[in-house]
Coordinates of C-alpha atoms and ligand atoms in Angstrom, one line a residue:
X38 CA -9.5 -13.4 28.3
X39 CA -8.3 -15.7 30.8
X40 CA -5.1 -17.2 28.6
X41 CA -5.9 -20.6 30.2
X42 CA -9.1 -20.8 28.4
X43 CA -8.1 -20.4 24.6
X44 CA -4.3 -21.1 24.1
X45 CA -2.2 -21.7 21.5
X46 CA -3.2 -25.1 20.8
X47 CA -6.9 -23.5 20.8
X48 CA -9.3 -24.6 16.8
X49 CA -12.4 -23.3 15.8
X50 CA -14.0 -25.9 18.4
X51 CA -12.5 -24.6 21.6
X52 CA -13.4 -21.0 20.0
X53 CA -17.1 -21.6 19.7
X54 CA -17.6 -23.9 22.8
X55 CA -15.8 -21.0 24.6
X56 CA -18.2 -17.6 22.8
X57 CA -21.1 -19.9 23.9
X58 CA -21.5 -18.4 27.4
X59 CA -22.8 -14.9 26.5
X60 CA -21.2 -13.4 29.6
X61 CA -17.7 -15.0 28.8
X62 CA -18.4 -13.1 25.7
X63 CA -19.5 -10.6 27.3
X64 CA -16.5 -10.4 29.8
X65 CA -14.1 -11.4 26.7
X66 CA -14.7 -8.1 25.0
X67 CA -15.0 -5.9 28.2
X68 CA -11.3 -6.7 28.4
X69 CA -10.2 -5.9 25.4
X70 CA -12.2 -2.6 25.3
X71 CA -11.5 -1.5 28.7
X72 CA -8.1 -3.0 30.5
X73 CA -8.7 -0.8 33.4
X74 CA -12.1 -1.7 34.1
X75 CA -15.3 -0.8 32.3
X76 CA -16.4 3.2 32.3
X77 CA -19.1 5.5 31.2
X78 CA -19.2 6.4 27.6
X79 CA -20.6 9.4 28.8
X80 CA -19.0 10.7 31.5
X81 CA -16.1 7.9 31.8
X82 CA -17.5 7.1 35.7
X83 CA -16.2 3.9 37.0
X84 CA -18.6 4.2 39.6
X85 CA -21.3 1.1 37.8
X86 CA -24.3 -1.1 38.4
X87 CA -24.2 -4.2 36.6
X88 CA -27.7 -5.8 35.5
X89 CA -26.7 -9.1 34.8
X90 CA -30.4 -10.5 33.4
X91 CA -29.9 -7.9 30.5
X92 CA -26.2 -7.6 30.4
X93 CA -25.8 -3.8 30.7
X94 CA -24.2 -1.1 32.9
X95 CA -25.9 1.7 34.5
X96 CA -23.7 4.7 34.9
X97 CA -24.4 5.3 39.1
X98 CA -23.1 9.6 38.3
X99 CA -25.1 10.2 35.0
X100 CA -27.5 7.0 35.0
X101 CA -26.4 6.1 31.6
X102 CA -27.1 2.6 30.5
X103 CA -24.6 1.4 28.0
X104 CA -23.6 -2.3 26.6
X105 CA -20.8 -3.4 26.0
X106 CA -21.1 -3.1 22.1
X107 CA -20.6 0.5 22.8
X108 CA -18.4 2.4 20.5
X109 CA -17.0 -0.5 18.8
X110 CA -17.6 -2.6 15.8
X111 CA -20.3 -4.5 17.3
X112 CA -22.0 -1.0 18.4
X113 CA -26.0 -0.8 16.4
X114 CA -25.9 -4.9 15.4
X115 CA -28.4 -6.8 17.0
X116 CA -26.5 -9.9 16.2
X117 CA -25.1 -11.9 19.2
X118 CA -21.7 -11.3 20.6
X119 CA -21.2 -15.6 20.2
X120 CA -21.5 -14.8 16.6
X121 CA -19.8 -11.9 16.4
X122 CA -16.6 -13.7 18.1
X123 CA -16.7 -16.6 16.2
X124 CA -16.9 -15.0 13.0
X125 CA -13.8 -12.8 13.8
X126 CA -12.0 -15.9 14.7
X127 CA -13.1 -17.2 11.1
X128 CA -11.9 -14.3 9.6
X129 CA -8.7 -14.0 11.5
X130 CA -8.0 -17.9 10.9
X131 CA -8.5 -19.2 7.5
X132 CA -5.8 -18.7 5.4
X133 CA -7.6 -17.5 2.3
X134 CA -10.7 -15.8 4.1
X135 CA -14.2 -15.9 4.6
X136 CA -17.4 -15.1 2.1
X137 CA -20.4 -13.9 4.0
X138 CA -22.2 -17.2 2.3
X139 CA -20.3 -19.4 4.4
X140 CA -20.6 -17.1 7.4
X141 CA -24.6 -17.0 7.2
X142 CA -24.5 -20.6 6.9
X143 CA -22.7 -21.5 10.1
X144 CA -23.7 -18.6 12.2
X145 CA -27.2 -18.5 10.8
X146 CA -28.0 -15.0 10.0
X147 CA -29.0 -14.0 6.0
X148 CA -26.4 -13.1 4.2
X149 CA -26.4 -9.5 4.1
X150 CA -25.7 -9.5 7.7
X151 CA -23.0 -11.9 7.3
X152 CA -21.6 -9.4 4.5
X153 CA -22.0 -6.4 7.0
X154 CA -20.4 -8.1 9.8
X155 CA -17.1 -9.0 7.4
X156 CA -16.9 -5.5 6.0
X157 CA -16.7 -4.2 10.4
X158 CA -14.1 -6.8 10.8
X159 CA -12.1 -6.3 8.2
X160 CA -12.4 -2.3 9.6
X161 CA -10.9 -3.8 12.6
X162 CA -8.1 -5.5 10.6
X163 CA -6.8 -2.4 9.3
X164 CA -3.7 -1.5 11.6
X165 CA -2.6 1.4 10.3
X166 CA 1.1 2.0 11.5
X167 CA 2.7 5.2 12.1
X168 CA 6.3 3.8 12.1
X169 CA 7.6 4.3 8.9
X170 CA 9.0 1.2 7.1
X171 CA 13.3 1.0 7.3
X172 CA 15.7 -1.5 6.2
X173 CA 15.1 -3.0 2.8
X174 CA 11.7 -2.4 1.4
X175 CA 10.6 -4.4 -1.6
X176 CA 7.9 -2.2 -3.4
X177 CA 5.4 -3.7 -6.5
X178 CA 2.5 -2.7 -8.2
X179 CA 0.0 -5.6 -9.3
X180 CA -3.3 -5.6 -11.0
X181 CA -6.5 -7.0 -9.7
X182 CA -9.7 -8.2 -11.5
X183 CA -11.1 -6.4 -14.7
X184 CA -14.4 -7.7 -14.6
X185 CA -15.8 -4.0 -16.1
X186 CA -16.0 -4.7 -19.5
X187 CA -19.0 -7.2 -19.0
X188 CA -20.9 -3.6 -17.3
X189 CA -23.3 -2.2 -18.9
X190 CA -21.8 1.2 -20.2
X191 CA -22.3 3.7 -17.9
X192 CA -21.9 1.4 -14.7
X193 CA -18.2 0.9 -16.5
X194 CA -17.6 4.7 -16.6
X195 CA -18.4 4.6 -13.4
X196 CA -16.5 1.9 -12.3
X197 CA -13.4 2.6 -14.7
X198 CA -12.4 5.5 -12.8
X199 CA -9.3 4.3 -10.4
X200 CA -8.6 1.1 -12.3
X201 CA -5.5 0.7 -15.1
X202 CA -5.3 -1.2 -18.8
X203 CA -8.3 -3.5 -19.1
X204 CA -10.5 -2.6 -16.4
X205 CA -8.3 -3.4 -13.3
X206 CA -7.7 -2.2 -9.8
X207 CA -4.2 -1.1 -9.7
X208 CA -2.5 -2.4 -5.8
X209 CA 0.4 -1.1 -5.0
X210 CA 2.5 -3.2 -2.3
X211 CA 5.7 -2.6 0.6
X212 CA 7.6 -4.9 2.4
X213 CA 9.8 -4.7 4.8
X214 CA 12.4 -7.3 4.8
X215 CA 13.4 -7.6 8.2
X216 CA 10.0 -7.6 9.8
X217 CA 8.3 -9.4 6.9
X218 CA 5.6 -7.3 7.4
X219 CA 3.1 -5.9 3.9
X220 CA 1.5 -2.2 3.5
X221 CA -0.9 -2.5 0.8
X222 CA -3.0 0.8 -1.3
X223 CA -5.3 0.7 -3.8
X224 CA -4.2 3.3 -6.2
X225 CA -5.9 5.5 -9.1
X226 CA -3.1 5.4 -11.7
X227 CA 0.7 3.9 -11.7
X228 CA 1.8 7.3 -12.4
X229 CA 4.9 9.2 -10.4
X230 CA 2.7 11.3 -8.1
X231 CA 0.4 8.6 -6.8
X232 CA 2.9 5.6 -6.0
X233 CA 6.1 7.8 -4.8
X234 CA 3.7 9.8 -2.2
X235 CA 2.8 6.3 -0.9
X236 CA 6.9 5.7 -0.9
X237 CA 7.3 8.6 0.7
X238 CA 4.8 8.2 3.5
X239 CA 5.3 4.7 4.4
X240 CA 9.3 4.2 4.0
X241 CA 11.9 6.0 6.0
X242 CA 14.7 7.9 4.3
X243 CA 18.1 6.2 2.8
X244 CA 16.0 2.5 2.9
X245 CA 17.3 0.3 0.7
X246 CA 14.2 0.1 -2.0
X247 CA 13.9 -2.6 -4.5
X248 CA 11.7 -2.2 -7.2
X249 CA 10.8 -2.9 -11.1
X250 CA 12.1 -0.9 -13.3
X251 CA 8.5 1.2 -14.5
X252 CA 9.6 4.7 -15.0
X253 CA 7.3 5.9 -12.2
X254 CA 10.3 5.3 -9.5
X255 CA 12.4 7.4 -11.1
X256 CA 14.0 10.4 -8.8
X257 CA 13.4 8.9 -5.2
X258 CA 16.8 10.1 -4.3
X259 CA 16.1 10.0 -0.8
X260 CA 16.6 6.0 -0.7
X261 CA 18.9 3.5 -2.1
X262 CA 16.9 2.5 -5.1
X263 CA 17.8 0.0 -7.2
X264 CA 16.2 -1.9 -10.1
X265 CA 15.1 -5.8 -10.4
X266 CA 16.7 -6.5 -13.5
X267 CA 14.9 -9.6 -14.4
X268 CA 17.5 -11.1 -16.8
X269 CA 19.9 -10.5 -14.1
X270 CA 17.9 -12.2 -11.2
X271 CA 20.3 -15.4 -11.1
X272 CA 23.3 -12.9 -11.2
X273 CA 22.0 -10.2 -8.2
X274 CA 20.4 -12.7 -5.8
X275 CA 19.8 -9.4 -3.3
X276 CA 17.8 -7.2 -5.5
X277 CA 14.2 -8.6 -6.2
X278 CA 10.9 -8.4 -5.2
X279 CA 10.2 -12.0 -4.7
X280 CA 8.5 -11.7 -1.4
X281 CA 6.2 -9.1 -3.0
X282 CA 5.4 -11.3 -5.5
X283 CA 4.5 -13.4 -3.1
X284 CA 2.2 -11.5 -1.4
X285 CA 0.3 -11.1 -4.6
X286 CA -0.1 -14.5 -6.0
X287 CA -1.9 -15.2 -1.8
X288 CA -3.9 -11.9 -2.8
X289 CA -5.2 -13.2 -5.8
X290 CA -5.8 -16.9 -4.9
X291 CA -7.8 -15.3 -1.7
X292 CA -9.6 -13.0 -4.1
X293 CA -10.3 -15.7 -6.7
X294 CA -11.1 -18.7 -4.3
X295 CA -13.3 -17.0 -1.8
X296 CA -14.9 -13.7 -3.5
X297 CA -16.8 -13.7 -6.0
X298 CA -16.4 -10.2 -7.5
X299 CA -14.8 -7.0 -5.7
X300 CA -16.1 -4.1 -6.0
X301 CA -13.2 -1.2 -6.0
X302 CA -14.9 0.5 -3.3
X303 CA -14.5 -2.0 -1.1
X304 CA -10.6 -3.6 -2.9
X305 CA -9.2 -1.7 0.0
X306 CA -10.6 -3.4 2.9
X307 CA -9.7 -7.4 1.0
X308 CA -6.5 -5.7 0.9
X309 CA -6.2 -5.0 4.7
X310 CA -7.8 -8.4 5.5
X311 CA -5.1 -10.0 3.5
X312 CA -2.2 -8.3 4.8
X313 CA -3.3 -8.6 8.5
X314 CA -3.1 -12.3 8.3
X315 CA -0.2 -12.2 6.2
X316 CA 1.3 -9.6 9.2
X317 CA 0.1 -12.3 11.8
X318 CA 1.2 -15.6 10.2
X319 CA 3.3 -16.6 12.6
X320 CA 1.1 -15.8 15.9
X321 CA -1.3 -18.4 16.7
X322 CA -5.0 -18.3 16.0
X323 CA -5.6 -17.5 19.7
X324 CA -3.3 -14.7 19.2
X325 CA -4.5 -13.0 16.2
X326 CA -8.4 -13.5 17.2
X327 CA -7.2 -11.6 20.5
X328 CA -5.5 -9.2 17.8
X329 CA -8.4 -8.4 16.2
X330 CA -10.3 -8.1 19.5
X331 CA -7.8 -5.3 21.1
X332 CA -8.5 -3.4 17.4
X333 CA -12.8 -3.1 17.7
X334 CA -13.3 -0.7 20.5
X335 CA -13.3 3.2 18.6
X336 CA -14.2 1.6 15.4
X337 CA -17.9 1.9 14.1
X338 CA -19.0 1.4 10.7
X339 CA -22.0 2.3 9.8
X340 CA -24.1 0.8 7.4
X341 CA -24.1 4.0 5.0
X342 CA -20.1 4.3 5.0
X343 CA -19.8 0.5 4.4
X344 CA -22.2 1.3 1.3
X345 CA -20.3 4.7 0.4
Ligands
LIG1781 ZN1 -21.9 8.4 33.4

């Protein structure tokens, strides 16, 4: 995307008035999917035609016809790329998210698709690092929800399993002080096994963690643990997990304000909504719309996953 067009100073206006020209949209996406130049999906050929009255390449080696929805997010919807761009900017831009009510309203498709399209972008959100956390990590365990004990009985069994006391989702939660950045899991139990392998996998070695003092963080020798005394908190003004904290109560409010209900199938993409905007707060909305743009290509969802 030419960065003349949208810029930081770029709203919601600029957005749409920009996604309105379907091959801007089309162009917009090509970009991010392809920096080189666009290829065959089947036999990566460079070598195209371009059929402009139906917006599709023809492979000129294989004779493969292919959109640009291909092998992304998008790939299967018959919904327009306008409305697929603005919605991502939606999601990527307001602070405590977007139900797929309000996104059928403005974009004007039935709310099913509006609820489809959030779960693929949300898919998108989810930037999985590989570079384990170092520093000082603040690590936390929250609980979310606990709507089961208004189910009918054996929905609740069902829905029961991976939740703690009182029906609720159990989300545990790193960050890493210098980067300010949040990993967030939804996890079965608060029990050793599952929250130290999560430690274990996400933190690098002789980090300084800070966390409460539940039993379950016991023997991670490996780092420089130490325990938030809470009656010591004005005393120790290094040791907390504020920031955490902090995290959770935006979590909930997001949860609260803008979902209804959320089912524990799906707590794990909220979560990866969440912390990508929280990770992004301080880029612009031009910049983390064009973040979740570089994250749809080799991401498809279909609808039976979304459903489970
Ligand atoms: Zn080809």
């Amino acid at each position: 995307m030419s960065a003349d067009k949208l810029n930081s100073k770029s709203g919601l206006i600029e957005a749409i008035e920009y996604f309105s020209d379907p091959l801007v949209c089309l162009e917009t996406v090509a970009k991010a999917k392809w920096p080189n130049g666009p290829e065959c999906p089947k036999c990566s050929g460079k070598k195209l035609s371009f059929l402009k009255t139906r917006l599709m390449w023809t492979c000129l080696a294989c004779r493969k016809q292919f959109s640009v929805k291909v092998g992304t997010i998008f790939e299967d919807s018959p919904v327009q790329l306008n409305k697929w761009l603005t919605a991502m900017w939606l999601v990527g831009n307001c602070k405590n998210g977007v139900s797929s009510y309000e996104i059928a309203r403005d974009l004007g498709v039935t709310q099913a698709t509006g609820w489809f399209m959030l779960h693929r972008i949300r898919y998108a959100m989810h930037t999985g690092s590989i570079n384990k956390m170092t520093g000082t990590v603040e690590a936390d365990e929250t609980f979310i929800g606990g709507k089961a004990r208004f189910m009918h009985a054996h929905k609740r069994e069902e829905k029961i399993k991976g939740r703690g006391p009182m029906g609720k989702a159990i989300v545990f939660g790193l960050l890493e002080r210098e980067t300010g950045k949040v990993r967030t899991h939804h996890v079965p139990t608060r029990r050793k096994g599952d929250l130290q392998a999560i430690v274990r996998e996400n933190v690098e070695p002789k980090a300084a963690l800070y966390t409460d003092a539940l039993k379950s963080y016991d023997g991670l020798d490996e780092y420089t643990h130490k325990v938030v005394d809470h009656a010591e908190t004005y005393v120790d003004g290094v040791v907390h997990t504020n920031r955490m904290e902090n995290f959770w109560s935006l979590l909930k409010r997001s949860i609260k304000g803008t979902y209804v209900s959320v089912e524990p199938f799906h707590l794990f993409r909220y979560l990866d909504e969440q912390s990508f905007r929280y990770n992004e707060r301080h880029s612009t909305d031009a910049e983390r719309f064009q973040k979740i743009l570089g994250c749809v290509s080799g991401k498809r969802l279909t609808y039976a996953r979304v459903k489970g």
